[in-house]
Tab-separated table of C-alpha atoms in Angstrom:
chain	number	residue	atom	x	y	z
A	1136	MET	CA	-25.406	34.460	-9.565
A	1137	PRO	CA	-23.758	30.887	-9.672
A	1138	LEU	CA	-26.536	28.174	-9.069
A	1139	ASP	CA	-26.403	28.132	-5.685
A	1140	LEU	CA	-27.834	24.256	-4.654
A	1141	THR	CA	-26.133	23.720	-1.710
A	1142	ASN	CA	-30.177	22.432	-0.329
A	1143	ALA	CA	-31.957	22.002	-2.925
A	1144	ILE	CA	-33.724	18.978	-3.525
A	1145	LEU	CA	-35.034	17.459	-7.179
A	1146	LEU	CA	-38.638	17.153	-7.633
A	1147	PRO	CA	-39.511	14.908	-10.637
A	1148	ILE	CA	-43.289	15.097	-10.576
A	1149	ASP	CA	-46.020	12.259	-12.590
A	1150	LEU	CA	-42.761	10.909	-15.421
A	1151	GLN	CA	-46.086	8.144	-15.244
A	1152	LYS	CA	-46.918	5.613	-18.120
A	1153	ALA	CA	-49.841	6.903	-18.955
A	1154	PHE	CA	-49.447	10.550	-20.147
A	1155	ASP	CA	-47.983	7.644	-23.770
A	1156	GLY	CA	-51.556	6.227	-24.069
A	1157	PRO	CA	-53.615	6.853	-26.397
A	1158	SER	CA	-56.389	8.684	-24.897
A	1159	TRP	CA	-54.380	11.907	-23.996
A	1160	PRO	CA	-53.776	14.119	-26.566
A	1161	ARG	CA	-50.824	14.988	-28.074
A	1162	ARG	CA	-47.684	15.875	-26.866
A	1163	TRP	CA	-44.133	17.909	-28.041
A	1164	ASN	CA	-41.150	17.669	-25.872
A	1165	ARG	CA	-38.913	14.845	-27.357
A	1166	ALA	CA	-36.552	15.094	-24.832
A	1167	VAL	CA	-38.718	14.817	-22.070
A	1168	ASP	CA	-37.517	12.122	-20.876
A	1169	PRO	CA	-33.795	11.801	-22.088
A	1170	ASN	CA	-33.198	15.589	-20.096
A	1171	GLY	CA	-35.378	14.167	-16.869
A	1172	LEU	CA	-33.548	11.392	-16.963
A	1173	LEU	CA	-30.074	13.651	-17.074
A	1174	LEU	CA	-31.103	14.876	-14.458
A	1175	LEU	CA	-31.884	11.281	-12.237
A	1176	ASP	CA	-28.517	11.081	-13.104
A	1177	ALA	CA	-26.244	14.097	-11.756
A	1178	TRP	CA	-28.386	14.682	-9.352
A	1179	ARG	CA	-27.998	10.701	-8.220
A	1180	LYS	CA	-24.069	11.311	-8.547
A	1181	ALA	CA	-24.301	14.232	-6.008
A	1182	GLY	CA	-25.695	12.100	-3.886
A	1183	LYS	CA	-28.254	14.505	-3.755
A	1184	PRO	CA	-31.998	14.318	-2.049
A	1185	LEU	CA	-34.777	13.981	-4.071
A	1186	VAL	CA	-38.342	13.213	-3.307
A	1187	HIS	CA	-40.949	11.459	-6.545
A	1188	VAL	CA	-44.210	12.988	-7.154
A	1189	ARG	CA	-46.461	10.181	-8.118
A	1190	HIS	CA	-50.288	10.839	-9.510
A	1191	ASP	CA	-52.710	8.401	-8.075
A	1192	SER	CA	-56.384	9.796	-9.131
A	1193	THR	CA	-59.421	8.864	-8.130
A	1194	GLU	CA	-60.799	9.432	-10.670
A	1195	PRO	CA	-63.463	6.599	-12.256
A	1196	GLY	CA	-61.304	5.580	-15.699
A	1197	SER	CA	-58.615	7.495	-15.402
A	1198	THR	CA	-55.434	6.137	-16.467
A	1199	LEU	CA	-53.417	7.291	-13.354
A	1200	ARG	CA	-55.681	5.136	-11.201
A	1201	PRO	CA	-53.371	3.174	-8.657
A	1202	GLY	CA	-53.895	-0.389	-10.746
A	1203	GLN	CA	-53.716	0.662	-13.670
A	1204	PRO	CA	-50.528	0.343	-16.394
A	1205	GLY	CA	-50.546	3.215	-16.486
A	1206	ASN	CA	-50.081	4.068	-12.938
A	1207	GLY	CA	-46.677	3.708	-12.571
A	1208	PHE	CA	-43.581	5.514	-13.004
A	1209	ARG	CA	-42.079	5.445	-16.581
A	1210	GLU	CA	-38.913	3.830	-17.463
A	1211	GLY	CA	-35.872	4.684	-15.531
A	1212	PHE	CA	-38.161	6.751	-13.196
A	1213	GLY	CA	-39.293	6.287	-10.051
A	1214	PRO	CA	-37.559	5.734	-7.117
A	1215	ARG	CA	-35.481	3.773	-6.495
A	1216	GLY	CA	-33.597	2.961	-2.901
A	1217	ASP	CA	-34.687	4.369	0.052
A	1218	GLU	CA	-35.636	7.110	-2.117
A	1219	PRO	CA	-39.221	8.617	-0.877
A	1220	LEU	CA	-41.801	8.723	-2.735
A	1221	VAL	CA	-45.079	11.232	-2.590
A	1222	THR	CA	-48.230	10.637	-3.790
A	1223	LYS	CA	-51.405	12.682	-4.727
A	1224	SER	CA	-54.403	13.262	-6.972
A	1225	VAL	CA	-55.375	16.453	-7.406
A	1226	ASN	CA	-52.382	19.380	-8.710
A	1227	SER	CA	-49.962	20.248	-6.327
A	1228	ALA	CA	-47.579	17.862	-5.074
A	1229	PHE	CA	-48.014	20.248	-1.963
A	1230	ILE	CA	-51.491	19.265	-0.722
A	1231	GLY	CA	-53.182	16.758	0.998
A	1232	THR	CA	-48.936	15.450	1.038
A	1233	ASP	CA	-46.210	15.619	3.840
A	1234	LEU	CA	-44.378	17.603	1.925
A	1235	ASP	CA	-43.957	20.467	2.680
A	1236	LEU	CA	-42.886	18.725	6.340
A	1237	ARG	CA	-41.032	16.180	4.672
A	1238	LEU	CA	-38.714	19.263	3.308
A	1239	ARG	CA	-38.828	21.511	6.376
A	1240	ARG	CA	-36.972	18.120	8.097
A	1241	LEU	CA	-34.487	18.053	5.117
A	1242	GLY	CA	-33.866	22.141	6.111
A	1243	THR	CA	-34.271	22.963	1.564
A	1244	ASP	CA	-35.039	25.860	0.227
A	1245	THR	CA	-34.895	25.529	-3.191
A	1246	ILE	CA	-37.101	23.157	-4.845
A	1247	VAL	CA	-35.830	21.857	-8.678
A	1248	VAL	CA	-38.607	20.966	-11.362
A	1249	PHE	CA	-38.768	18.780	-13.843
A	1250	GLY	CA	-41.413	16.290	-15.919
A	1251	ILE	CA	-45.203	16.356	-17.092
A	1252	SER	CA	-47.436	18.348	-17.314
A	1253	THR	CA	-45.632	21.680	-17.293
A	1254	ASP	CA	-48.980	23.495	-17.240
A	1255	MET	CA	-50.474	21.305	-14.516
A	1256	CYS	CA	-49.164	19.267	-11.798
A	1257	VAL	CA	-45.821	20.888	-12.594
A	1258	SER	CA	-47.167	24.826	-13.041
A	1259	THR	CA	-49.782	23.981	-9.452
A	1260	THR	CA	-47.667	22.737	-7.671
A	1261	VAL	CA	-44.518	25.676	-8.463
A	1262	ARG	CA	-46.637	28.397	-7.508
A	1263	MET	CA	-48.352	26.606	-4.861
A	1264	GLY	CA	-43.415	26.382	-3.147
A	1265	ALA	CA	-42.652	29.805	-4.213
A	1266	ASN	CA	-45.737	31.141	-1.934
A	1267	LEU	CA	-44.689	28.674	0.369
A	1268	GLY	CA	-41.614	31.009	0.418
A	1269	TYR	CA	-39.023	28.151	-1.457
A	1270	ARG	CA	-36.607	29.132	-4.448
A	1271	MET	CA	-37.934	27.424	-6.981
A	1272	VAL	CA	-36.247	26.190	-10.457
A	1273	LEU	CA	-37.462	24.602	-13.277
A	1274	VAL	CA	-35.976	22.639	-15.523
A	1275	GLU	CA	-38.406	23.938	-18.616
A	1276	ASP	CA	-36.536	21.025	-21.066
A	1277	ALA	CA	-37.333	18.235	-19.194
A	1278	CYS	CA	-40.888	19.045	-18.490
A	1279	ASP	CA	-43.681	17.878	-21.027
A	1280	CYS	CA	-47.530	20.150	-22.265
A	1281	PHE	CA	-50.252	18.273	-24.255
A	1282	ASP	CA	-52.834	20.154	-26.675
A	1283	LEU	CA	-55.124	21.799	-25.945
A	1284	PRO	CA	-58.929	22.367	-26.857
A	1285	ASP	CA	-59.316	26.686	-26.618
A	1286	GLY	CA	-62.426	26.581	-26.166
A	1287	ARG	CA	-64.184	27.491	-29.084
A	1288	GLY	CA	-63.689	25.117	-31.632
A	1289	GLY	CA	-59.845	24.966	-31.837
A	1290	THR	CA	-56.784	23.560	-30.856
A	1291	VAL	CA	-52.982	25.208	-28.428
A	1292	PRO	CA	-50.939	23.771	-30.405
A	1293	ALA	CA	-48.583	22.552	-26.625
A	1294	GLU	CA	-45.733	24.363	-27.209
A	1295	THR	CA	-47.238	27.695	-26.933
A	1296	VAL	CA	-49.109	25.535	-23.879
A	1297	HIS	CA	-46.453	25.266	-22.562
A	1298	ALA	CA	-43.908	28.761	-23.418
A	1299	VAL	CA	-46.951	30.575	-22.152
A	1300	HIS	CA	-46.841	28.879	-18.882
A	1301	VAL	CA	-42.878	28.864	-18.771
A	1302	ALA	CA	-42.640	32.586	-19.364
A	1303	THR	CA	-45.639	33.510	-16.510
A	1304	LEU	CA	-43.418	30.906	-14.069
A	1305	GLY	CA	-39.989	32.510	-14.855
A	1306	PHE	CA	-41.589	36.171	-14.338
A	1307	GLU	CA	-43.363	35.943	-11.021
A	1308	PHE	CA	-42.630	32.199	-9.796
A	1309	ALA	CA	-39.814	29.716	-10.476
A	1310	GLU	CA	-36.312	30.766	-12.299
A	1311	VAL	CA	-36.362	28.686	-15.122
A	1312	LEU	CA	-33.217	27.146	-15.958
A	1313	ALA	CA	-32.165	24.288	-18.839
A	1314	THR	CA	-31.201	20.278	-17.801
A	1315	ARG	CA	-27.327	21.318	-18.668
A	1316	ASP	CA	-27.659	24.205	-16.091
A	1317	ILE	CA	-28.804	22.336	-13.106
A	1318	VAL	CA	-26.236	19.586	-14.214
A	1319	GLU	CA	-22.609	22.134	-14.801
A	1320	ALA	CA	-24.071	23.819	-10.894
A	1321	LEU	CA	-23.686	20.706	-9.349
A	1322	LYS	CA	-20.462	19.740	-11.418
A	1323	ARG	CA	-19.146	22.603	-9.936
A	1324	SER	CA	-20.486	22.011	-7.505
A	1325	GLU	CA	-18.839	19.206	-6.394
A	1326	ALA	CA	-15.336	20.355	-7.869
A	1327	VAL	CA	-15.238	22.714	-5.239
A	1328	ALA	CA	-15.632	20.400	-2.225
A	1329	ALA	CA	-13.087	18.328	-3.660
A	1330	ALA	CA	-10.650	20.458	-3.233
């Protein structure tokens, strides 16, 4: 069945400078920025709505606190013009924000999600969006995450963390697609509209 993006919104999550800092563990997906920028470009060209999400930490010393350089958006990300921004201080973009209200007012039924990190803010937002009744689409190759301690003195590689979370989200909470799938769906819908 072709991907229907008629009432969809794009939700880039936490594409912030802090995640390149030395205090954060190793990330794995070198394509997160190119794929994310490609998605944003195609989405904007299609004239579809999007809402940016930024993590404004309330934790002392966090590189994601407002006023810290790491709180800023990565190069090429972040709102342009009057594109809306939702700021959060917890994992889910729905908690303590007006995101759900904004999406309901727009008539959104589908949320296309990407960002950092797969297992934390992306996953939590996808799960909650699904629980709220939205059709969730995870763009897995435009997400990234970190190596994590395994609690026994070892490390779970970021690639494994990503793969397990994508599998879980795909099984229960979201349709999992690649950047090219979304870009092609946008091109198809533009062609239909032009015909």
